[in-house]
Each structure stands twice: as C-alpha cells, then as structure tokens.
C-alpha cells in the first residue's frame, strides 16, 4: 500500500493543527485551531508541480529572436568553385556554419503562457497553504494594521516574530494599502490579500505570516469552493 501511495505522489494530511497566535511584540496571545481536511485532505505533488510550472511559464517574456536566412545580409554568390581547390564544398557566406550566418532554427517571439482548469488551480492553492500549515511554516498574528505606512514598524514586527532576513509572504484578509506600503521596501517580503494567493506565491517563500482574519477568509473560501466537504482533488 505504501509503494502505491509513493507512486501516486499523494500524501495524507493530519486532520487538526493548533498553531500559536502572536501579537506585534512577538508574545503568544492564544491558539488557532484549523482542520486541514477543510483545505486539502490530500496533497498532490503532481498537481502542485503542474500549477507552479504554469505560473513560471506565464512569467516568461518570450521576446527572444534570432536571425533566419532572410534576415542576414550578404551575397549569395558561391565562395569558390566546387572542385579542384582542396577545400571542403562551400556555398554562401551566409551559411549557418559560418560566422555571421543565419540560424537554422531561428527563435521567434512567442507566448509561453497557458492555463490549467480553474478548479485545479484553486485546489493547488489550498494544497499549498495546507502544506505550509502542516510544516509549521505559518506564523499567525492577531492583527496587522497601520494608521499610516510605517516601514520601520513593520520591520520591527518581523524581527519580533523572528522573520527578519527570511523570505516571507504576508497574507491579509483584504487589500490593505498601509500594510503593503509598509512592507514593499523590505527585502524578501511580499504582501498579498487572500483573494490573490496562488500556489507559487505560497510555496516560494520560506515563511508565511497571516492574520487571524486572513485565515478565517481562507477557511471560508475553501468551504465555499468545496461545499463544506473538503477538497476531493487527487
């Protein structure tokens, strides 16, 4: 049975996780309990891989271009006669094997982006969050709000939570301009509302800092997507 599970690259996720909740000073102020079955009872490595590759492919510019035969300037006259010189046969100076010649299979600008089914992409996002929760790479803060953008205050919060110098995704329940402006100049820190999370954004950083309200929103979106039955994607 174990070998079959390994071949399918599907891992079972423990049911319940209880994580500490911290305040801005780094002190523990409570616990947050979440049922991972509500997010993703099974984690498919293949689906996570496919979705991450999709996002990476979509990020490619595809502006590469090399010269083909029609792009290279120069005479098409034969360089020297076919026989009698002792040299190898040669045609045009624009031949691909010569310096300054054209490329046989010239690159052309192209669009690398493609889309997987919407439900598969959404399931992968939930699986990525469940993976972070399972590996205890999620730090929960009771509240994260600023009256005005304060980068120094945001840096102090990250330091108190032992996240300074660590690549971190800050997830908020909704778009908060003050939180975004407070963190955008901090190295290796990104901010995203729950509605814009995706598998690549979740898996790329080492840690994930989320507010209690953001985790509540994640649970609500998962219940709405799965009808309260949990994710059945394999």
PDB file of C-alpha atoms in Angstrom, residues 8 72 87 95 113 120 125 158 211 219 227:
ATOM      1  CA  UNK A   8       0.898   8.426  -6.938  1.00  0.00           C
ATOM      2  CA  UNK A  72      21.112  38.009 -42.767  1.00  0.00           C
ATOM      3  CA  UNK A  87      38.812  22.810 -49.619  1.00  0.00           C
ATOM      4  CA  UNK A  95      25.542  29.597 -44.393  1.00  0.00           C
ATOM      5  CA  UNK A 113       1.598  31.148 -21.070  1.00  0.00           C
ATOM      6  CA  UNK A 120      -7.309  22.524 -10.399  1.00  0.00           C
ATOM      7  CA  UNK A 125      -3.612  26.917  -3.831  1.00  0.00           C
ATOM      8  CA  UNK A 158       9.055  40.887  11.569  1.00  0.00           C
ATOM      9  CA  UNK A 211      -3.562  37.427  10.274  1.00  0.00           C
ATOM     10  CA  UNK A 219     -11.337  28.775   5.543  1.00  0.00           C
ATOM     11  CA  UNK A 227     -19.288  22.872  -0.432  1.00  0.00           C
TER      12      UNK A 227
END
